[in-house]
C-alpha positions as MATLAB code, in Angstrom:
seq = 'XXXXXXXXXXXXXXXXXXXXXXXXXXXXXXXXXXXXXXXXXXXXXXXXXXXXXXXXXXXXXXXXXXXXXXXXXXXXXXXXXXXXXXXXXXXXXXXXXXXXXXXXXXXXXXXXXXXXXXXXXXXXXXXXXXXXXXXXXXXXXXXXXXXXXXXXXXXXXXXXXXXXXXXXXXXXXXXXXXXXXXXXXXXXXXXXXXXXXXXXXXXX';
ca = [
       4.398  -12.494    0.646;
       1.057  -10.942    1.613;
       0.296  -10.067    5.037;
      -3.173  -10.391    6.700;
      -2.957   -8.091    9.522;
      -4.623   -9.878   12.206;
      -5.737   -7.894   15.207;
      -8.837   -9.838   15.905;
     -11.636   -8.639   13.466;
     -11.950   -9.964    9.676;
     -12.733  -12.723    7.428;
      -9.158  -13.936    7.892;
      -9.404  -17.671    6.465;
     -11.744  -16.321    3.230;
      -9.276  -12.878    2.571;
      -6.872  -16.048    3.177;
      -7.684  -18.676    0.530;
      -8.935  -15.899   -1.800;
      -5.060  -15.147   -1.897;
      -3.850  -18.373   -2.294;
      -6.258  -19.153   -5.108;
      -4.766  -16.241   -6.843;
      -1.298  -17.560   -6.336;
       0.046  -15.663   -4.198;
       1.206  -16.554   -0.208;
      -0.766  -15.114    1.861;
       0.239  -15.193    6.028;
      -1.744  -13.805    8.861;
       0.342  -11.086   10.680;
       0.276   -9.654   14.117;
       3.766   -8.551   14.349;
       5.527   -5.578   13.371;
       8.364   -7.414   11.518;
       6.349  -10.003    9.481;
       4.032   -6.739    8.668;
       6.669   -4.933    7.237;
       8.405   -6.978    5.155;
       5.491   -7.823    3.419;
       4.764   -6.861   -0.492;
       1.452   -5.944    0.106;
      -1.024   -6.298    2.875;
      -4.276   -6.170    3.854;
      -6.725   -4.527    6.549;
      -9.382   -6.941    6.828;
     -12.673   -5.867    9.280;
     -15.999   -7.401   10.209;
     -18.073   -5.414   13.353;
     -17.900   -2.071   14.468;
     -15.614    1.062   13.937;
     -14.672    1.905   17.444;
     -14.108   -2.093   18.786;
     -11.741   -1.847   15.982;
      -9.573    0.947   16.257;
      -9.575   -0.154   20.102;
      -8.291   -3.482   19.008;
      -5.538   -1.772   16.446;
      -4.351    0.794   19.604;
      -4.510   -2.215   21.901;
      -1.885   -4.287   19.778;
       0.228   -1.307   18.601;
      -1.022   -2.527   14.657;
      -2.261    1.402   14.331;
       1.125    2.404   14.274;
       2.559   -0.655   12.314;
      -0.447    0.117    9.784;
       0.484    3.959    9.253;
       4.239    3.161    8.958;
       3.525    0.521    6.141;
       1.526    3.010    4.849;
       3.640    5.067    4.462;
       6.478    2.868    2.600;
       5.314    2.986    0.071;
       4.671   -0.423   -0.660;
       0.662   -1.373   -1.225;
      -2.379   -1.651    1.911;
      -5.643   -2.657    0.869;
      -8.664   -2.199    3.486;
     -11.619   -4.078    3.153;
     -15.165   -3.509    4.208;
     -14.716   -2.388    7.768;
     -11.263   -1.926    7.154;
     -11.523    0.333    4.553;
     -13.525    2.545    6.684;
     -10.850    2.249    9.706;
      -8.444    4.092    6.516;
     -10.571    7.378    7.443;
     -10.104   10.001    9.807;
     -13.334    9.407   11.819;
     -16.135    7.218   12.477;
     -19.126    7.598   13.796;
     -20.615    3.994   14.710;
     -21.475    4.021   18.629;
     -20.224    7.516   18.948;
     -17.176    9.643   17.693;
     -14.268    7.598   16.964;
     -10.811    8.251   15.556;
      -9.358    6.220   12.269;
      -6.084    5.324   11.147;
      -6.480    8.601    9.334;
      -4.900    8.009    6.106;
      -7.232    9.203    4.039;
      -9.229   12.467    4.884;
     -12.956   11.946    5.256;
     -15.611   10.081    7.698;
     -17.668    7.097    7.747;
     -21.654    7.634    8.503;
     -24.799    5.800    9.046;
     -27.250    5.722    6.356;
     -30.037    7.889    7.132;
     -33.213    7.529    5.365;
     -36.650    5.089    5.011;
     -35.127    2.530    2.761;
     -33.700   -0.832    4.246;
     -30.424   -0.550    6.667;
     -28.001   -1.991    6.390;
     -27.164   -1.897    2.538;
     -27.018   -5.070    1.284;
     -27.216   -7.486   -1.974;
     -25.150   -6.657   -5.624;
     -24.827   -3.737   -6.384;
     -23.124   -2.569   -9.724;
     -20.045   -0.404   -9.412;
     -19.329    2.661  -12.059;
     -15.795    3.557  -11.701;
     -15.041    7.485  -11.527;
     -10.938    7.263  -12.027;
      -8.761    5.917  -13.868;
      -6.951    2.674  -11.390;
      -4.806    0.287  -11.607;
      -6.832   -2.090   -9.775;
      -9.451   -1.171  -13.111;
      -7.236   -2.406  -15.767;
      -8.864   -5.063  -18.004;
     -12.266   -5.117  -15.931;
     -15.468   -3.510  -17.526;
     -17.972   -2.165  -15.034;
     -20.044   -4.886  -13.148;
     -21.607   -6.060   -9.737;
     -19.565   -6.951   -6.489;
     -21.631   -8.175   -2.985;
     -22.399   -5.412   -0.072;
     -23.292   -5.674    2.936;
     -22.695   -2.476    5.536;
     -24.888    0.113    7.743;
     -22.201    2.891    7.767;
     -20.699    4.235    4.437;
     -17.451    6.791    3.791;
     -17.839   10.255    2.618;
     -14.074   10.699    1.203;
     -13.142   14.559    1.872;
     -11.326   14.445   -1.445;
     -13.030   13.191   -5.301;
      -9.607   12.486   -6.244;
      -9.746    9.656   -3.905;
     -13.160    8.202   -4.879;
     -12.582    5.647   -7.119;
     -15.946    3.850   -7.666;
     -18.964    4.249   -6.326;
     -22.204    2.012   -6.143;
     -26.074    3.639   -6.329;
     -28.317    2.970   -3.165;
     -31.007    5.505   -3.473;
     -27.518    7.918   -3.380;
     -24.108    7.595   -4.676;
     -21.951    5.290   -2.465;
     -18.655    5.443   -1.445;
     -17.113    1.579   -2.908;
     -13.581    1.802   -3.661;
     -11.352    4.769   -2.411;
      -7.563    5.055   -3.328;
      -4.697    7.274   -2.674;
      -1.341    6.941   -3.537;
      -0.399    3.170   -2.824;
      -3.318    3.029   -0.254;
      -6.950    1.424   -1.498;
      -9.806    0.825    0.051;
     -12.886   -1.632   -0.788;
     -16.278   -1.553    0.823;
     -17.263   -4.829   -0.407;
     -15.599   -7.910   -0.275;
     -14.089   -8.939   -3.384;
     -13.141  -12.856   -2.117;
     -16.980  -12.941   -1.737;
     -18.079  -10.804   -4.916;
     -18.088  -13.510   -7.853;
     -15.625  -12.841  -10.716;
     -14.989   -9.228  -10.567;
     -14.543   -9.464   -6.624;
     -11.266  -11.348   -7.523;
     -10.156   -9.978  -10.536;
     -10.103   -6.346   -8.700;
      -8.220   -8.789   -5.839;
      -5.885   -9.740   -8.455;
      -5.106   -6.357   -9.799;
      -4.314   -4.660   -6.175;
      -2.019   -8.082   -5.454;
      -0.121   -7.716   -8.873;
       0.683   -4.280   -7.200;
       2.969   -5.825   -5.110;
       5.554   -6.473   -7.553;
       5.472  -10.195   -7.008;
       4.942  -12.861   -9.402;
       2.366  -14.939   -8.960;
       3.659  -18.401   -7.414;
];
């Protein structure tokens, strides 16, 4: 089973059926014990940094998020929710993150269009398991803030927009996607596919 941790921000029904169309069962999840018996879930966001994390400390599913984290067992973050995987944000002032992976999320700063948004193509930096049997190729962005990981070892792929940006981060069993892959053609679900297979469960 793959949990959707639900704590009121994300593309729920899309992360949903994107599952499900994979063949996997997918169920949203706002309690501890459904959380944690999962075989992989996923932090799905849509809005702003700091309404999130207030949402995650409001519903205790900070904690619940760190302690599945730290099973072991795999937590993908997507778009705003791989951002909420960092130590700190900085969208509408100084906010803490789940802090699982060391680094910050920033604003773009410059004169070309805000926020970041059409295809983009990635170029993968490490060697993943969510990479195996996928070439290089173009996923869907749209975002105004982007990570700066503390570590390269955790930079997986990046994405060019007039700098190098931060697209998929991973550590351990924890990854992290700025895009979303249900909504990124082709090689938005095949890296889907490769982070569910990750779970150890057979596809129904």
């Amino acid at each position: 089973m793959i949990a959707i941790i639900d704590y009121g921000m994300g593309n729920l029904h899309s992360v949903s059926k994107a599952i499900e169309r994979l063949g996997y069962p997918a169920v949203l999840a706002s309690d501890e014990e459904t959380i944690m018996s999962a075989d992989a879930a996923i932090l799905p966001g849509v809005g702003a940094f700091g309404d999130a994390m207030q949402n995650l400390r409001d519903t205790g599913l900070d904690e619940v998020t760190r302690r599945y984290a730290a099973s072991g067992k795999p937590l993908l973050g997507i778009c705003l929710g791989m951002q909420l995987l960092f130590t700190s944000g900085e969208e509408h002032g100084a906010n803490a993150g789940l802090g699982l992976l060391p680094g910050s999320v920033v604003r773009f700063e410059g004169s070309y269009k805000i926020p970041h948004m059409g295809w983009n193509k990635l170029e993968f930096r490490q060697k993943s398991p969510l990479f195996e049997g996928l070439a290089e190729g173009h996923v869907y962005f749209v975002h105004s803030f982007h990570a700066r990981p503390e570590r390269d070892e955790h930079l997986l792929a990046t994405t060019d927009y007039y700098q190098h940006v931060t697209a998929i981060v991973g550590r351990d069993n924890i990854y992290g996607m700025q895009f979303h892959p249900e909504k990124s053609g082709e090689l938005g679900m095949q890296l889907l596919a490769n982070f569910l297979k990750l779970s150890g469960r057979p596809e129904a």
